[in-house]
Amino acid sequence: MDLALSPEEEAFRAEVREWVGGNLPDGWGTPAYKEPRSFEERVVFSKQWEKKLSEAGYAGLHWPKEYGGRGATYMQQIIFHEEMARARAPQLFINFVGMNLAGPTIMAHGSEEQKKRYLPPILSMDEIWCQGFSEPNAGSDLANCQTRADLDGDHFVVNGQKIWTSFAHVADWCLLLCRTDQSVPKHKGLSYLLVDMKLPGIDPRPLKQVTGDAEFNEVFFTDVIVPRSQLLGEMNMGWTYANTTLSHERGPAFLGHQIRFRNALADMFAHANRTIRDGVPVSEHPAFRGRLAAAYAELEIMRYIGLRNITSILRNGRPGTEGSVAKLYWSHMVRRMQELALAVGGPAAALDGPDADDRGQWQRGYLMSFAQTIAAGSSEIQKNIISERVLGMPRGEVWAPKEKR
Ligand SMILES: Cc1cc2nc3c(=O)[nH]c(=O)nc-3n(C[C@H](O)[C@H](O)[C@H](O)COP(=O)(O)OP(=O)(O)OC[C@H]3O[C@@H](n4cnc5c(N)ncnc54)[C@H](O)[C@@H]3O)c2cc1C
């Protein structure tokens, strides 16, 4: 596949580069700049940054023009994410669900009224969304969702519990997957509601993560009255709509990752050059040289997996199963890389706080790296997808030698 850029794409790259160069927060990336660390600080910061992107026309890049987006090609989206990563610009954070999940799902299945009501405030960053899918007994097996929405005249009565709902405590709206028919097989009785998080009976309780922050929540719904007009599409078609949402969970933002990881690798090499062990920089230490070289090689592999992904998307118009190979690979690569960065720091690397190496980025990155192998489909689920859909292995069978079957 020829991935050379057209003159228009080169012009777009120059435009983005110039804008990012002139619009990063003052002092961003300099040693004196105090980056937001706590969840609360990051929410305030990210609302300002994402609003700025929106005002400059870089929000909803992938949204069609009729809905206020830019109608950018896939290649332009890749370029945008590459340039943001190259400039080490802040990543999309607080409006991720709205922009990437809620917007595309409402565009695909919402009524004209719903599109008019919900899409503009997502683009302008005036309303934040969360994704209420997972439950204590419905994560990988999402169709087992038990939160019920009982239709009673012109409204639903919602009761149940969601969990791991990122941003629920700061969100205005929720994409809620719930059961509206108990009598049919589990995939068939689900519906999809757009729920106002300020309604009485909704109780988000933040869950503290290993980093000390509370980004996600358990959310309790007790007799919540949701108007019938908040139903997305048709009753009992929620599973189809949920799959639309999930198919957007790993969009082209992922393609900027390998540049962000390249930046992280460069930081780690600098960290290894600065850190002295047994009288020599760690980067010259025989025990580390091989591991550092392997980290470099792994990143190259990730780049090629990314290029295969892009080729498949440009050929077929949508991501293929290569997406699972990429997710499985990079999420574990990140864990290895973060582990190595801590090993470079030695015993002191376990210490976090203002005096930590590189302002605690390695400690925090290490702790967060565990989430990557769970969120957006755990590693085991990715392996199931690869074995069944890429390698054509039989579904749901536990392998055993023939004589033992
Ligand atoms: C940082 C983070 C943010 C999140 N944000 C949200 C959010 O905003 N909204 C939301 O709805 N959810 C969110 N989630 C939840 C996420 O989607 C689920 O954690 C994920 O789908 C796994 O589900 P589970 O936690 O219930 O684990 P389970 O599904 O209970 O899995 C437990 C273990 O069993 C393994 N397993 C399960 N089924 C199989 C199988 N068939 N074959 C082999 N192994 C299997 C899994 O891989 C895992 O190791 C978030 C998760 C994280 C980590």
PDB file of C-alpha atoms in Angstrom, residues 66-162:
ATOM      1  CA  GLU A  66     -23.906  18.119   7.953  1.00  0.00           C
ATOM      2  CA  TYR A  67     -23.513  17.542  11.695  1.00  0.00           C
ATOM      3  CA  GLY A  68     -21.017  20.353  12.166  1.00  0.00           C
ATOM      4  CA  GLY A  69     -17.906  18.182  11.811  1.00  0.00           C
ATOM      5  CA  ARG A  70     -15.081  18.617   9.368  1.00  0.00           C
ATOM      6  CA  GLY A  71     -15.739  15.534   7.248  1.00  0.00           C
ATOM      7  CA  ALA A  72     -12.027  14.723   7.324  1.00  0.00           C
ATOM      8  CA  THR A  73     -10.713  11.714   5.435  1.00  0.00           C
ATOM      9  CA  TYR A  74      -9.207   8.842   7.374  1.00  0.00           C
ATOM     10  CA  MET A  75      -5.738   9.963   6.288  1.00  0.00           C
ATOM     11  CA  GLN A  76      -6.401  13.496   7.569  1.00  0.00           C
ATOM     12  CA  GLN A  77      -7.461  12.080  10.930  1.00  0.00           C
ATOM     13  CA  ILE A  78      -4.260  10.085  11.103  1.00  0.00           C
ATOM     14  CA  ILE A  79      -2.273  13.203  10.241  1.00  0.00           C
ATOM     15  CA  PHE A  80      -4.078  15.188  12.935  1.00  0.00           C
ATOM     16  CA  HIS A  81      -3.346  12.586  15.626  1.00  0.00           C
ATOM     17  CA  GLU A  82       0.263  12.271  14.454  1.00  0.00           C
ATOM     18  CA  GLU A  83       0.816  16.014  14.658  1.00  0.00           C
ATOM     19  CA  MET A  84      -0.786  16.240  18.087  1.00  0.00           C
ATOM     20  CA  ALA A  85       1.433  13.420  19.303  1.00  0.00           C
ATOM     21  CA  ARG A  86       4.538  14.888  17.680  1.00  0.00           C
ATOM     22  CA  ALA A  87       3.942  18.179  19.507  1.00  0.00           C
ATOM     23  CA  ARG A  88       3.245  16.200  22.690  1.00  0.00           C
ATOM     24  CA  ALA A  89      -0.058  18.052  22.860  1.00  0.00           C
ATOM     25  CA  PRO A  90      -2.581  17.095  25.567  1.00  0.00           C
ATOM     26  CA  GLN A  91      -4.660  14.051  24.631  1.00  0.00           C
ATOM     27  CA  LEU A  92      -8.450  14.043  24.232  1.00  0.00           C
ATOM     28  CA  PHE A  93      -9.709  13.199  27.697  1.00  0.00           C
ATOM     29  CA  ILE A  94     -12.949  14.557  29.081  1.00  0.00           C
ATOM     30  CA  ASN A  95     -14.927  14.651  25.826  1.00  0.00           C
ATOM     31  CA  PHE A  96     -13.671  11.287  24.522  1.00  0.00           C
ATOM     32  CA  VAL A  97     -16.983   9.479  25.059  1.00  0.00           C
ATOM     33  CA  GLY A  98     -19.075  12.312  23.607  1.00  0.00           C
ATOM     34  CA  MET A  99     -16.950  12.837  20.535  1.00  0.00           C
ATOM     35  CA  ASN A 100     -16.067   9.241  19.709  1.00  0.00           C
ATOM     36  CA  LEU A 101     -18.918   7.138  21.082  1.00  0.00           C
ATOM     37  CA  ALA A 102     -22.081   9.203  21.700  1.00  0.00           C
ATOM     38  CA  GLY A 103     -21.814  11.393  18.595  1.00  0.00           C
ATOM     39  CA  PRO A 104     -21.289   8.606  16.024  1.00  0.00           C
ATOM     40  CA  THR A 105     -23.955   6.380  17.675  1.00  0.00           C
ATOM     41  CA  ILE A 106     -26.576   9.162  17.719  1.00  0.00           C
ATOM     42  CA  MET A 107     -25.715  10.047  14.113  1.00  0.00           C
ATOM     43  CA  ALA A 108     -26.198   6.416  13.090  1.00  0.00           C
ATOM     44  CA  HIS A 109     -29.400   5.579  14.989  1.00  0.00           C
ATOM     45  CA  GLY A 110     -30.891   8.754  16.510  1.00  0.00           C
ATOM     46  CA  SER A 111     -33.987  10.644  15.338  1.00  0.00           C
ATOM     47  CA  GLU A 112     -33.558  14.032  13.634  1.00  0.00           C
ATOM     48  CA  GLU A 113     -34.702  15.681  16.875  1.00  0.00           C
ATOM     49  CA  GLN A 114     -32.107  13.790  18.906  1.00  0.00           C
ATOM     50  CA  LYS A 115     -29.365  14.704  16.435  1.00  0.00           C
ATOM     51  CA  LYS A 116     -30.315  18.402  16.627  1.00  0.00           C
ATOM     52  CA  ARG A 117     -30.487  18.324  20.409  1.00  0.00           C
ATOM     53  CA  TYR A 118     -27.361  16.321  21.315  1.00  0.00           C
ATOM     54  CA  LEU A 119     -24.734  16.730  18.621  1.00  0.00           C
ATOM     55  CA  PRO A 120     -23.995  20.504  18.786  1.00  0.00           C
ATOM     56  CA  PRO A 121     -23.215  20.584  22.549  1.00  0.00           C
ATOM     57  CA  ILE A 122     -20.838  17.633  22.122  1.00  0.00           C
ATOM     58  CA  LEU A 123     -18.952  19.508  19.430  1.00  0.00           C
ATOM     59  CA  SER A 124     -18.872  22.728  21.437  1.00  0.00           C
ATOM     60  CA  MET A 125     -17.750  20.856  24.586  1.00  0.00           C
ATOM     61  CA  ASP A 126     -20.766  22.136  26.528  1.00  0.00           C
ATOM     62  CA  GLU A 127     -22.020  18.660  27.493  1.00  0.00           C
ATOM     63  CA  ILE A 128     -19.964  15.741  28.750  1.00  0.00           C
ATOM     64  CA  TRP A 129     -21.038  12.119  28.203  1.00  0.00           C
ATOM     65  CA  CYS A 130     -20.336   8.832  29.902  1.00  0.00           C
ATOM     66  CA  GLN A 131     -20.836   5.236  28.720  1.00  0.00           C
ATOM     67  CA  GLY A 132     -23.084   3.166  30.996  1.00  0.00           C
ATOM     68  CA  PHE A 133     -22.516  -0.321  29.592  1.00  0.00           C
ATOM     69  CA  SER A 134     -20.518  -2.474  32.056  1.00  0.00           C
ATOM     70  CA  GLU A 135     -22.157  -4.004  35.126  1.00  0.00           C
ATOM     71  CA  PRO A 136     -20.833  -6.226  37.914  1.00  0.00           C
ATOM     72  CA  ASN A 137     -21.913  -9.291  35.888  1.00  0.00           C
ATOM     73  CA  ALA A 138     -21.743  -7.836  32.402  1.00  0.00           C
ATOM     74  CA  GLY A 139     -18.302  -6.772  31.228  1.00  0.00           C
ATOM     75  CA  SER A 140     -16.823  -9.064  28.603  1.00  0.00           C
ATOM     76  CA  ASP A 141     -20.262 -10.675  28.462  1.00  0.00           C
ATOM     77  CA  LEU A 142     -21.993  -7.362  27.897  1.00  0.00           C
ATOM     78  CA  ALA A 143     -25.236  -8.902  26.620  1.00  0.00           C
ATOM     79  CA  ASN A 144     -25.825 -10.158  30.157  1.00  0.00           C
ATOM     80  CA  CYS A 145     -26.737  -6.570  31.101  1.00  0.00           C
ATOM     81  CA  GLN A 146     -29.361  -6.619  33.893  1.00  0.00           C
ATOM     82  CA  THR A 147     -30.201  -2.954  34.508  1.00  0.00           C
ATOM     83  CA  ARG A 148     -33.865  -2.814  33.629  1.00  0.00           C
ATOM     84  CA  ALA A 149     -35.940  -0.105  31.996  1.00  0.00           C
ATOM     85  CA  ASP A 150     -39.658  -0.877  32.309  1.00  0.00           C
ATOM     86  CA  LEU A 151     -41.899   1.017  29.935  1.00  0.00           C
ATOM     87  CA  ASP A 152     -44.800   2.660  31.750  1.00  0.00           C
ATOM     88  CA  GLY A 153     -46.861   4.853  29.406  1.00  0.00           C
ATOM     89  CA  ASP A 154     -44.699   7.702  28.160  1.00  0.00           C
ATOM     90  CA  HIS A 155     -41.653   6.912  30.271  1.00  0.00           C
ATOM     91  CA  PHE A 156     -39.270   4.172  31.387  1.00  0.00           C
ATOM     92  CA  VAL A 157     -38.559   3.336  35.014  1.00  0.00           C
ATOM     93  CA  VAL A 158     -34.876   2.451  35.312  1.00  0.00           C
ATOM     94  CA  ASN A 159     -33.435   0.311  38.120  1.00  0.00           C
ATOM     95  CA  GLY A 160     -30.023  -1.319  38.360  1.00  0.00           C
ATOM     96  CA  GLN A 161     -26.299  -0.779  38.672  1.00  0.00           C
ATOM     97  CA  LYS A 162     -23.499   0.076  36.296  1.00  0.00           C
TER      98      LYS A 162
END
